[in-house]
């Protein structure tokens, strides 16, 4: 049985193809102007890696902000459920998932089956999200992937107190003008991100093991900061790219839904 | 009248409430009195010969009000000022603002300053409903309001008129409760959005007309509901953002009971006809589901809430807390804790049509449904 999950978010789109409960292939790409376009492109790319076409899919579940707009999806499920499910599949010990996406962050608590039992999601603004980090990297003049390693070079992280992304970016520009070390500013940004996310995590409650998903999980500076603030280890997803976990969860739900339809 | 046609007068009233009031005024020559909803006794306005018209600020977008009221004011209060500033409320002869929170207390003075040519009334509702003197105090306040309104309309105050108004409003509340029951039994026909339109229009149209329109609704119509709906209980003040009930309908949530001032709370309790009509209204007021701005014994407040939730059969609770409403925010943690101890999941949504994305709310509500329904995949 071949099934797929497609996650169209605000910054990136991901597709995961599963065959008999194993990841066959996946693809990540920057979003196009329209969600249906992103979904089509990312799915075709993922399928083509395994010489497949849309016609080969037995079932597809969509998730993410563009989930309702994906024409080839059979059904949709919220990304909150999907991230919980995907992270638990990658590491069955996981009970708390911290997902930091492009425009929101979520903390999801799952049970031993990987089903969500509680969650929290930011609702004020983009502070503590990938979009915030992207803006900060731009202000620092470094790439997003450099933000993590750069922050480890810092000896004295600078405090970033603004919660508004725009005003924080202004602060960073002023700090650069004042001649402050870029590494110290980067470390301060990652620390501020971690502190913001930790507040939400504590609301839901930290249950071990804790995993991180979403694009920001690739920023070692934020991961390090969260470990420190929450005083927990962030466990490995056994080689699964943290950015595809939402699409992976959707694909797992697709597999179950396809099996259920077969049984009917 | 049947099918979609039967719902038309309710929708027309909600879409253009002041047009309905204007037509009534032209026809009767009567006064139109606006009110800012929570617990204003519409019966007293009606008995004075005026048309009570609820002013709902929530959902109003605009730029003028912020020059008169701080930006951290709830959208209900802010929107009401905005409507006034852009002359949407010119048809009103007067306005009643109830004292239910710090915002409404200050709002009255701002309102008076902005619209000095209207007859504005500040209804000083008691904050301690369980205090022995509350009933006596409220009776004096309701009487003062009745006298003041009769001065505006020029109609002599008459207990028989008030008793007749109370009877009319009790009949209307009973009809609205029936509609609410229908929503639970036939959610595909009596959708939350439709039923809410009935509730909203009741507070804006002449109540005699509203009752007549309700009789013409398709009460016997049945339709198979294709959705597996999950029963929820909602606590909040007003339905805001405006698309929230439609969202619940589409996602497959069924509101089995709510505490909104523009929802079930407003029709759950009748006044009756036993005794002096002002006393009857006072008794009704004191037996209403506690509003978030009133002071109650905390233990009693929490246990009462939990009992109502458990009695409703809801699988989960959504708190629709208005943005910038401190009173709602203060209550919520105690309620959530009690629900958690009882094994009932809950979700807090900071709601407002100002600065809150409906799409973000949608993600959370969908996830909440998936969590409490336990019907994934």
Short mmCIF file of N, CA, C and O in Angstrom, two decimals, chain B residues 73-151:
data_model
loop_
_atom_site.label_atom_id
_atom_site.label_comp_id
_atom_site.label_asym_id
_atom_site.label_seq_id
_atom_site.Cartn_x
_atom_site.Cartn_y
_atom_site.Cartn_z
N UNK B 73 -9.18 48.09 24.88
CA UNK B 73 -10.58 47.90 25.28
C UNK B 73 -11.17 46.75 24.47
O UNK B 73 -10.83 46.58 23.31
N UNK B 74 -12.06 45.97 25.07
CA UNK B 74 -12.64 44.83 24.35
C UNK B 74 -13.39 45.30 23.11
O UNK B 74 -13.86 46.45 23.05
N UNK B 75 -13.53 44.40 22.14
CA UNK B 75 -14.11 44.80 20.86
C UNK B 75 -15.60 45.15 20.99
O UNK B 75 -16.13 45.89 20.18
N UNK B 76 -16.26 44.62 22.02
CA UNK B 76 -17.68 44.93 22.22
C UNK B 76 -17.85 46.42 22.54
O UNK B 76 -18.67 47.12 21.92
N UNK B 77 -17.05 46.91 23.48
CA UNK B 77 -17.14 48.33 23.87
C UNK B 77 -16.58 49.23 22.77
O UNK B 77 -17.19 50.24 22.39
N UNK B 78 -15.42 48.85 22.25
CA UNK B 78 -14.77 49.65 21.20
C UNK B 78 -15.67 49.76 19.97
O UNK B 78 -15.83 50.84 19.39
N UNK B 79 -16.26 48.63 19.58
CA UNK B 79 -17.11 48.59 18.38
C UNK B 79 -18.36 49.44 18.54
O UNK B 79 -18.85 50.05 17.59
N UNK B 80 -18.90 49.47 19.77
CA UNK B 80 -20.11 50.27 20.01
C UNK B 80 -19.80 51.75 19.80
O UNK B 80 -20.57 52.48 19.16
N UNK B 81 -18.66 52.21 20.33
CA UNK B 81 -18.26 53.62 20.13
C UNK B 81 -18.06 53.89 18.63
O UNK B 81 -18.50 54.91 18.10
N UNK B 82 -17.41 52.93 17.97
CA UNK B 82 -17.14 53.09 16.53
C UNK B 82 -18.46 53.27 15.76
O UNK B 82 -18.57 54.15 14.90
N UNK B 83 -19.44 52.43 16.08
CA UNK B 83 -20.73 52.53 15.40
C UNK B 83 -21.37 53.90 15.63
O UNK B 83 -21.95 54.49 14.73
N UNK B 84 -21.24 54.38 16.86
CA UNK B 84 -21.78 55.71 17.18
C UNK B 84 -21.07 56.80 16.40
O UNK B 84 -21.71 57.70 15.84
N UNK B 85 -19.73 56.72 16.37
CA UNK B 85 -18.94 57.76 15.70
C UNK B 85 -19.23 57.84 14.20
O UNK B 85 -19.16 58.90 13.60
N UNK B 86 -19.54 56.68 13.61
CA UNK B 86 -19.82 56.73 12.17
C UNK B 86 -21.33 56.85 11.87
O UNK B 86 -21.78 56.54 10.78
N UNK B 87 -22.07 57.27 12.87
CA UNK B 87 -23.49 57.61 12.74
C UNK B 87 -24.41 56.42 12.46
O UNK B 87 -25.53 56.60 12.00
N UNK B 88 -23.93 55.21 12.71
CA UNK B 88 -24.80 54.04 12.53
C UNK B 88 -25.93 54.01 13.56
O UNK B 88 -26.94 53.33 13.36
N UNK B 89 -25.71 54.71 14.69
CA UNK B 89 -26.68 54.63 15.78
C UNK B 89 -27.52 55.90 15.92
O UNK B 89 -28.14 56.13 16.96
N UNK B 90 -27.54 56.71 14.87
CA UNK B 90 -28.25 57.99 14.96
C UNK B 90 -29.73 57.82 15.26
O UNK B 90 -30.37 58.73 15.81
N UNK B 91 -30.28 56.69 14.87
CA UNK B 91 -31.71 56.45 15.07
C UNK B 91 -32.06 56.31 16.56
O UNK B 91 -33.21 56.49 16.97
N UNK B 92 -31.05 56.02 17.38
CA UNK B 92 -31.32 55.81 18.81
C UNK B 92 -31.69 57.12 19.49
O UNK B 92 -31.06 58.15 19.26
N UNK B 93 -32.70 57.05 20.38
CA UNK B 93 -33.05 58.21 21.19
C UNK B 93 -32.30 58.18 22.51
O UNK B 93 -32.14 59.21 23.17
N UNK B 94 -31.91 57.00 22.90
CA UNK B 94 -31.17 56.87 24.16
C UNK B 94 -30.36 55.60 24.17
O UNK B 94 -30.47 54.76 23.26
N UNK B 95 -29.53 55.47 25.19
CA UNK B 95 -28.67 54.30 25.27
C UNK B 95 -28.53 53.90 26.74
O UNK B 95 -28.32 54.77 27.60
N UNK B 96 -28.63 52.60 27.00
CA UNK B 96 -28.43 52.11 28.37
C UNK B 96 -27.13 51.31 28.40
O UNK B 96 -26.96 50.35 27.65
N UNK B 97 -26.23 51.71 29.27
CA UNK B 97 -24.97 50.97 29.43
C UNK B 97 -24.96 50.34 30.82
O UNK B 97 -25.03 51.06 31.83
N UNK B 98 -24.93 49.02 30.89
CA UNK B 98 -24.96 48.37 32.21
C UNK B 98 -23.56 48.32 32.82
O UNK B 98 -22.58 48.16 32.10
N UNK B 99 -23.51 48.46 34.12
CA UNK B 99 -22.22 48.37 34.82
C UNK B 99 -21.96 46.90 35.13
O UNK B 99 -22.49 46.35 36.09
N UNK B 100 -21.14 46.27 34.28
CA UNK B 100 -20.79 44.87 34.54
C UNK B 100 -19.29 44.69 34.70
O UNK B 100 -18.83 43.64 35.12
N UNK B 101 -18.52 45.71 34.33
CA UNK B 101 -17.07 45.59 34.47
C UNK B 101 -16.47 47.00 34.46
O UNK B 101 -17.19 47.98 34.24
N UNK B 102 -15.18 47.10 34.67
CA UNK B 102 -14.53 48.42 34.70
C UNK B 102 -14.68 49.14 33.36
O UNK B 102 -14.83 50.36 33.30
N UNK B 103 -14.63 48.35 32.29
CA UNK B 103 -14.74 48.96 30.95
C UNK B 103 -16.10 49.63 30.76
O UNK B 103 -16.18 50.77 30.29
N UNK B 104 -17.17 48.93 31.16
CA UNK B 104 -18.50 49.52 30.95
C UNK B 104 -18.70 50.74 31.85
O UNK B 104 -19.40 51.68 31.49
N UNK B 105 -18.06 50.71 33.04
CA UNK B 105 -18.18 51.86 33.95
C UNK B 105 -17.58 53.10 33.28
O UNK B 105 -18.19 54.18 33.27
N UNK B 106 -16.42 52.92 32.70
CA UNK B 106 -15.78 54.07 32.04
C UNK B 106 -16.45 54.41 30.71
O UNK B 106 -16.50 55.56 30.31
N UNK B 107 -16.95 53.35 30.08
CA UNK B 107 -17.59 53.55 28.77
C UNK B 107 -18.76 54.53 28.86
O UNK B 107 -18.97 55.34 27.96
N UNK B 108 -19.51 54.42 29.97
CA UNK B 108 -20.68 55.30 30.09
C UNK B 108 -20.27 56.77 30.01
O UNK B 108 -20.89 57.57 29.30
N UNK B 109 -19.21 57.10 30.73
CA UNK B 109 -18.79 58.51 30.76
C UNK B 109 -18.25 58.94 29.38
O UNK B 109 -18.49 60.06 28.93
N UNK B 110 -17.55 58.03 28.74
CA UNK B 110 -17.04 58.34 27.39
C UNK B 110 -18.21 58.51 26.43
O UNK B 110 -18.24 59.41 25.60
N UNK B 111 -19.19 57.62 26.59
CA UNK B 111 -20.38 57.65 25.72
C UNK B 111 -21.11 58.99 25.87
O UNK B 111 -21.49 59.64 24.89
N UNK B 112 -21.30 59.37 27.11
CA UNK B 112 -21.99 60.63 27.41
C UNK B 112 -21.25 61.82 26.79
O UNK B 112 -21.86 62.76 26.29
N UNK B 113 -19.92 61.73 26.84
CA UNK B 113 -19.10 62.80 26.29
C UNK B 113 -19.20 62.83 24.76
O UNK B 113 -19.29 63.89 24.15
N UNK B 114 -19.17 61.65 24.16
CA UNK B 114 -19.21 61.56 22.69
C UNK B 114 -20.60 61.87 22.12
O UNK B 114 -20.71 62.41 21.02
N UNK B 115 -21.62 61.43 22.84
CA UNK B 115 -22.99 61.56 22.31
C UNK B 115 -23.89 62.27 23.33
O UNK B 115 -24.84 61.69 23.88
N UNK B 116 -23.61 63.55 23.60
CA UNK B 116 -24.34 64.25 24.67
C UNK B 116 -25.80 64.54 24.33
O UNK B 116 -26.59 64.83 25.23
N UNK B 117 -26.15 64.43 23.06
CA UNK B 117 -27.54 64.75 22.70
C UNK B 117 -28.50 63.58 22.88
O UNK B 117 -29.70 63.73 22.67
N UNK B 118 -27.96 62.43 23.25
CA UNK B 118 -28.84 61.26 23.48
C UNK B 118 -29.19 61.19 24.96
O UNK B 118 -28.44 61.70 25.81
N UNK B 119 -30.30 60.52 25.25
CA UNK B 119 -30.62 60.27 26.66
C UNK B 119 -29.89 59.01 27.08
O UNK B 119 -30.31 57.89 26.73
N UNK B 120 -28.80 59.17 27.78
CA UNK B 120 -27.99 58.02 28.15
C UNK B 120 -28.21 57.64 29.60
O UNK B 120 -28.29 58.50 30.47
N UNK B 121 -28.30 56.35 29.83
CA UNK B 121 -28.55 55.83 31.18
C UNK B 121 -27.45 54.87 31.57
O UNK B 121 -27.06 54.00 30.77
N UNK B 122 -26.98 55.01 32.80
CA UNK B 122 -26.00 54.07 33.34
C UNK B 122 -26.74 53.16 34.32
O UNK B 122 -27.23 53.64 35.35
N UNK B 123 -26.89 51.90 33.96
CA UNK B 123 -27.62 50.96 34.81
C UNK B 123 -26.64 50.33 35.79
O UNK B 123 -25.82 49.48 35.42
N UNK B 124 -26.75 50.74 37.05
CA UNK B 124 -25.77 50.30 38.05
C UNK B 124 -26.20 48.96 38.65
O UNK B 124 -26.87 48.91 39.68
N UNK B 125 -25.82 47.90 38.00
CA UNK B 125 -26.19 46.56 38.47
C UNK B 125 -25.35 46.19 39.70
O UNK B 125 -24.19 46.59 39.79
N UNK B 126 -25.93 45.44 40.62
CA UNK B 126 -25.15 45.07 41.81
C UNK B 126 -24.03 44.10 41.44
O UNK B 126 -24.23 43.20 40.62
N UNK B 127 -22.86 44.29 42.04
CA UNK B 127 -21.73 43.41 41.72
C UNK B 127 -21.76 42.14 42.57
O UNK B 127 -21.22 41.13 42.18
N UNK B 128 -22.34 42.23 43.76
CA UNK B 128 -22.41 41.08 44.66
C UNK B 128 -23.84 40.54 44.64
O UNK B 128 -24.71 41.03 45.33
N UNK B 129 -24.08 39.52 43.85
CA UNK B 129 -25.46 39.03 43.71
C UNK B 129 -25.92 38.25 44.94
O UNK B 129 -27.12 38.14 45.19
N UNK B 130 -24.96 37.70 45.71
CA UNK B 130 -25.36 36.90 46.88
C UNK B 130 -25.42 37.75 48.16
O UNK B 130 -25.62 37.24 49.24
N UNK B 131 -25.26 39.05 48.02
CA UNK B 131 -25.31 39.95 49.17
C UNK B 131 -26.78 40.19 49.54
O UNK B 131 -27.61 40.39 48.64
N UNK B 132 -27.11 40.16 50.85
CA UNK B 132 -28.54 40.29 51.22
C UNK B 132 -29.23 41.53 50.67
O UNK B 132 -30.42 41.51 50.37
N UNK B 133 -28.49 42.63 50.54
CA UNK B 133 -29.13 43.86 50.08
C UNK B 133 -29.25 43.98 48.58
O UNK B 133 -29.81 44.96 48.07
N UNK B 134 -28.76 42.98 47.84
CA UNK B 134 -28.71 43.08 46.37
C UNK B 134 -30.11 43.25 45.76
O UNK B 134 -30.31 44.08 44.87
N UNK B 135 -31.08 42.46 46.27
CA UNK B 135 -32.43 42.49 45.69
C UNK B 135 -33.08 43.86 45.90
O UNK B 135 -33.66 44.45 44.97
N UNK B 136 -32.93 44.37 47.12
CA UNK B 136 -33.54 45.67 47.44
C UNK B 136 -32.89 46.78 46.60
O UNK B 136 -33.57 47.65 46.05
N UNK B 137 -31.57 46.69 46.50
CA UNK B 137 -30.84 47.68 45.72
C UNK B 137 -31.28 47.65 44.25
O UNK B 137 -31.55 48.67 43.63
N UNK B 138 -31.35 46.42 43.71
CA UNK B 138 -31.68 46.26 42.29
C UNK B 138 -33.11 46.73 42.00
O UNK B 138 -33.38 47.31 40.95
N UNK B 139 -33.99 46.50 42.95
CA UNK B 139 -35.38 46.94 42.77
C UNK B 139 -35.43 48.47 42.62
O UNK B 139 -36.11 48.99 41.73
N UNK B 140 -34.66 49.14 43.46
CA UNK B 140 -34.62 50.61 43.38
C UNK B 140 -34.02 51.05 42.05
O UNK B 140 -34.49 52.01 41.42
N UNK B 141 -33.00 50.33 41.60
CA UNK B 141 -32.32 50.71 40.35
C UNK B 141 -33.23 50.46 39.14
O UNK B 141 -33.31 51.28 38.23
N UNK B 142 -33.91 49.31 39.14
CA UNK B 142 -34.85 49.01 38.04
C UNK B 142 -36.00 50.04 38.03
O UNK B 142 -36.46 50.46 36.97
N UNK B 143 -36.45 50.42 39.22
CA UNK B 143 -37.55 51.40 39.30
C UNK B 143 -37.08 52.76 38.77
O UNK B 143 -37.81 53.45 38.05
N UNK B 144 -35.85 53.11 39.14
CA UNK B 144 -35.30 54.38 38.65
C UNK B 144 -35.21 54.36 37.12
O UNK B 144 -35.57 55.31 36.44
N UNK B 145 -34.78 53.21 36.58
CA UNK B 145 -34.67 53.09 35.12
C UNK B 145 -36.05 53.20 34.47
O UNK B 145 -36.22 53.88 33.46
N UNK B 146 -37.04 52.54 35.08
CA UNK B 146 -38.40 52.58 34.53
C UNK B 146 -38.91 54.03 34.50
O UNK B 146 -39.49 54.47 33.49
N UNK B 147 -38.71 54.76 35.59
CA UNK B 147 -39.15 56.17 35.65
C UNK B 147 -38.45 57.01 34.58
O UNK B 147 -39.05 57.81 33.88
N UNK B 148 -37.15 56.77 34.49
CA UNK B 148 -36.35 57.55 33.54
C UNK B 148 -36.81 57.29 32.10
O UNK B 148 -36.94 58.21 31.29
N UNK B 149 -37.06 56.03 31.77
CA UNK B 149 -37.50 55.69 30.41
C UNK B 149 -38.88 56.25 30.12
O UNK B 149 -39.15 56.72 29.00
N UNK B 150 -39.76 56.24 31.12
CA UNK B 150 -41.10 56.80 30.91
C UNK B 150 -41.02 58.31 30.70
O UNK B 150 -41.83 58.89 29.96
N UNK B 151 -40.05 58.94 31.33
CA UNK B 151 -39.83 60.37 31.09
C UNK B 151 -39.42 60.62 29.64
O UNK B 151 -39.84 61.59 29.02
#
